[in-house]
Coordinates of C-alpha atoms and ligand atoms in Angstrom, one line a residue:
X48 CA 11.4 -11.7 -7.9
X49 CA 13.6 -8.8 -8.4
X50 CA 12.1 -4.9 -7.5
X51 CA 13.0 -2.0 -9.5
X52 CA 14.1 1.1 -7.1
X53 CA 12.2 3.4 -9.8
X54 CA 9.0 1.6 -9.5
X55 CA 8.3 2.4 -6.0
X56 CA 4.7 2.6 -6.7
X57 CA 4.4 -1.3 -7.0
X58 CA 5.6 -1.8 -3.8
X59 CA 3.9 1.4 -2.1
X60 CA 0.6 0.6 -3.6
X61 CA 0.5 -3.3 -2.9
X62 CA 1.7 -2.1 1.0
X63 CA -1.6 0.1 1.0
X64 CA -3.4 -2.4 -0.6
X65 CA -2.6 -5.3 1.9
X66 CA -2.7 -3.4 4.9
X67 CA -6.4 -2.6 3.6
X68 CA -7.4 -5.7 3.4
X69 CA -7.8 -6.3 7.5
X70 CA -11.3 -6.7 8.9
X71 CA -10.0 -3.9 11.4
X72 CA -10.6 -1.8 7.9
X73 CA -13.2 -3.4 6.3
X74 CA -16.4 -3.6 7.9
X75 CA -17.6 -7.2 5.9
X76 CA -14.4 -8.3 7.5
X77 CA -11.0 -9.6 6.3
X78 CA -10.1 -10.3 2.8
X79 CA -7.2 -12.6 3.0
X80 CA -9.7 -15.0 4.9
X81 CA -8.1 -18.2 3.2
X82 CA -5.2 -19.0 1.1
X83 CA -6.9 -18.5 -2.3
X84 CA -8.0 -15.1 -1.5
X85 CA -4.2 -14.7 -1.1
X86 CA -3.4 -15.9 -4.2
X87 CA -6.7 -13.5 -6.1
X88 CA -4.9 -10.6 -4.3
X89 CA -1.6 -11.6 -6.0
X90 CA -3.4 -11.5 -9.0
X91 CA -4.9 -9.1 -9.0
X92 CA -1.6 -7.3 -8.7
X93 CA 0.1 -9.0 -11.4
X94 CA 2.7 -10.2 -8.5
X95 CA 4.3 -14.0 -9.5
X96 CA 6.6 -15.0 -6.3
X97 CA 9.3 -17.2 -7.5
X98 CA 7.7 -19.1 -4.2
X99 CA 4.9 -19.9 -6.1
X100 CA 6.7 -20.4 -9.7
X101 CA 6.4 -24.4 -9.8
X102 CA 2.6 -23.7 -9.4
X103 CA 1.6 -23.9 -5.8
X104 CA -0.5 -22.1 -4.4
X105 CA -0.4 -19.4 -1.2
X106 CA -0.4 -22.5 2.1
X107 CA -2.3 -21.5 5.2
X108 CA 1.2 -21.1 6.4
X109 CA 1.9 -18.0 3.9
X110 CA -1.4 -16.4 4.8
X111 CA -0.3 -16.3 8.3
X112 CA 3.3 -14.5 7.1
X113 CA 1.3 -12.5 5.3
X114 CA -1.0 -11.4 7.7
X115 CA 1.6 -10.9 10.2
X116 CA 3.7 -8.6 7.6
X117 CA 0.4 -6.7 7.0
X118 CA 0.9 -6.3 10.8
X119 CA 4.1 -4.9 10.7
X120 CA 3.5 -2.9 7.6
X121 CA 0.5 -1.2 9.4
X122 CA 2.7 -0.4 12.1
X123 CA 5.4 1.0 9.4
X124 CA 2.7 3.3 8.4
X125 CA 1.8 5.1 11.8
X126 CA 5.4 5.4 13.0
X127 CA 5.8 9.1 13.7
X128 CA 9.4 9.3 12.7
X129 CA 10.9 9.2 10.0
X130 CA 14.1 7.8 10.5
X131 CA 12.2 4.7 12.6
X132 CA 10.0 4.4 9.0
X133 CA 13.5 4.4 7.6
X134 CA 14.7 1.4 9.5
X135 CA 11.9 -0.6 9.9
X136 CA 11.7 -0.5 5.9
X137 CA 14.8 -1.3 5.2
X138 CA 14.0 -4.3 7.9
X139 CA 12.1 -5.6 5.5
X140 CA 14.2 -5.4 2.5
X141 CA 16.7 -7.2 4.8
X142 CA 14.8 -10.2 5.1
X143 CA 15.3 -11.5 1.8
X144 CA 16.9 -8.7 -0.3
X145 CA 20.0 -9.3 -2.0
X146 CA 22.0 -6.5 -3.9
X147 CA 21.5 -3.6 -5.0
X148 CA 22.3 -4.4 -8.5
X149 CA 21.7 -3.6 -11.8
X150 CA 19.2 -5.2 -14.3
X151 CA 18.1 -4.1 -17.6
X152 CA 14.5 -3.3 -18.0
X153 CA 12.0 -3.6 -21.7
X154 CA 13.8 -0.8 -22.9
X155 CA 17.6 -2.1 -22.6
X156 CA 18.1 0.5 -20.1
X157 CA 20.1 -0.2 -16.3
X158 CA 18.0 0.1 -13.5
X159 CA 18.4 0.0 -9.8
X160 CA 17.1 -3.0 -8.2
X161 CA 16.8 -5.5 -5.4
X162 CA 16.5 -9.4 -5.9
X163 CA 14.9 -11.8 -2.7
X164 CA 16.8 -14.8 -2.4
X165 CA 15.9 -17.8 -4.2
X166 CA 14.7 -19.7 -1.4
X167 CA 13.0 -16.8 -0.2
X168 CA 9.0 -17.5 1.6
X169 CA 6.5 -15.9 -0.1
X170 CA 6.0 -13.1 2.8
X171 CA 9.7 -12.4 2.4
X172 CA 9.4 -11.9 -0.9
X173 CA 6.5 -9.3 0.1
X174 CA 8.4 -7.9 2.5
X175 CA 11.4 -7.1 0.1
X176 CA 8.8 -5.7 -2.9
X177 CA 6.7 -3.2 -0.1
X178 CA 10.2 -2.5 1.8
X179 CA 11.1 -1.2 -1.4
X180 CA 8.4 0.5 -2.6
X181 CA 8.1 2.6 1.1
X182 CA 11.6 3.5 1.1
X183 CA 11.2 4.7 -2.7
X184 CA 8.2 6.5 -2.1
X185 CA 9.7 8.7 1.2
X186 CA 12.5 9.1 -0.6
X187 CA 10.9 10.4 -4.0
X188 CA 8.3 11.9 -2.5
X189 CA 7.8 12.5 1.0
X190 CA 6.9 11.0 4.5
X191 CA 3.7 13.4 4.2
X192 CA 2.6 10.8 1.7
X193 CA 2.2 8.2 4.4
X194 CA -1.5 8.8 5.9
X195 CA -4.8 8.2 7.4
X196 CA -7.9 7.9 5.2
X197 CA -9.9 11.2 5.3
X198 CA -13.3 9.3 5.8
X199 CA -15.1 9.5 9.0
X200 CA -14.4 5.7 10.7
X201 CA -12.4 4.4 8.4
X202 CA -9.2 3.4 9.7
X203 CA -7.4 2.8 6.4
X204 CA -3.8 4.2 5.7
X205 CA -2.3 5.1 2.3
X206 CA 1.0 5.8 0.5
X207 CA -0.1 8.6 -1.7
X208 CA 2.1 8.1 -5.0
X209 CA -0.2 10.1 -6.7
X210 CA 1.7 13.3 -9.1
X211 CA -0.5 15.7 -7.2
X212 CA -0.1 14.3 -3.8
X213 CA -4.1 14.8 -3.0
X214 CA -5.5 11.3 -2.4
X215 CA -7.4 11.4 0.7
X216 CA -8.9 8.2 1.1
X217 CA -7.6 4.8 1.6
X218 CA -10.2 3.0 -1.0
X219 CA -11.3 6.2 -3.1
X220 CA -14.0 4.4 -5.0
X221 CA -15.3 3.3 -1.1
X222 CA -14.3 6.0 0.9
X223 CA -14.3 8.8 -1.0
X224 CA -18.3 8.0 -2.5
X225 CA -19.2 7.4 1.5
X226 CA -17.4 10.9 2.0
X227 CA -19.3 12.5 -0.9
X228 CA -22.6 11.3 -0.3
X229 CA -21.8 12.2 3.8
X230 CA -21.3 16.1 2.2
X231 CA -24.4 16.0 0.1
X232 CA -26.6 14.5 3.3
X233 CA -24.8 17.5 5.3
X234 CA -24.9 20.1 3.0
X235 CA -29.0 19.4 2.6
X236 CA -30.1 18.8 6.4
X237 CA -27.6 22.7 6.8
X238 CA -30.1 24.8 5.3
X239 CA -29.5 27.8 6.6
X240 CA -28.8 31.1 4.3
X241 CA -25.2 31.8 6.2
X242 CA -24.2 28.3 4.8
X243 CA -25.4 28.6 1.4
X244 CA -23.8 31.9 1.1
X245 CA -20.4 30.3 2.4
X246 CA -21.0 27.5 0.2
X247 CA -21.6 29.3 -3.1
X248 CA -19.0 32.2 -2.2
Ligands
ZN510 ZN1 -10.9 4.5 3.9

């Protein structure tokens, strides 16, 4: 596969996406829990590995790459400092990128971008997309982007590629309807006048 330096939001989104799909997140436990969940989660981000182009499917050994890049991604995610996010993302680029170089995309027009190696694993080929996609994403946007999921006990994380740059939560249509119905429950059991004063104000 070859990753476009433009689309960052591929790469950012399928880096939130995997690191989200840890039972450390979700409370029914993990997602990737065999090698065809792997492949449903590639599919379900329109991702086709050239490590998978003759038609195989994800091995048990790939889910364990996999799993261990989520790993490293996670990590990625809480580093404090920028220039460590830096490094460690262009880590993963390293570990099967090849270029920059130039490709032309549906409109016949150059674009940036950053092939994996032919004989590149299926995890390295992840790596390279979601190394791309972070550095894109800090770049175009900001560090600031990289966070926690606002909803109490979750410990999702998120690259907000959003235009306004207000996602809060690391599953919105999970976290953010737990959040929401949270406020309601709160909102009714605080009955005071002072709060419904503040509230309406
Ligand atoms: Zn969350």
């Amino acid at each position: 596969m070859k990753f476009d330096f433009s689309d960052y939001a591929l790469g950012a989104g399928v880096a939130t996406d995997l690191v989200n799909t840890s039972p450390s997140v979700r409370s029914a436990g993990e997602v990737l829990a065999d090698p065809a969940a792997l492949a449903t989660f590639l599919a379900e981000h329109g991702l086709h590995p050239d490590a998978l182009a003759d038609g195989r499917g994800p091995t048990q050994g790939d889910l364990d790459q996999v799993r261990a890049l989520r790993q490293e991604i996670r990590a990625l995610l809480e580093t404090p400092a920028e220039e460590d996010v830096v490094d460690a993302a262009a880590g993963l680029v390293a570990r099967a990128g090849l270029g920059p170089s130039l490709f032309r995309d549906g409109e016949g027009r150059w674009q940036w971008c950053v092939a994996a190696r032919p004989e590149a694993s299926l995890a390295d080929e992840l790596a390279v997309l979601t190394g791309v996609g972070l550095l894109g994403a800090l770049r175009t946007l900001s560090h600031g982007r990289f966070r926690h999921c606002a909803a109490d006990g979750c410990q999702g994380m998120f690259v907000d590629t959003s235009k306004a740059g207000k996602r809060r939560y690391c599953m919105p249509e999970v976290c953010g309807n737990r959040r929401n119905v949270a406020n309601h429950r709160a909102r009714r059991s605080r009955n005071s006048p002072d709060t419904t004063r503040s509230v309406s104000s």
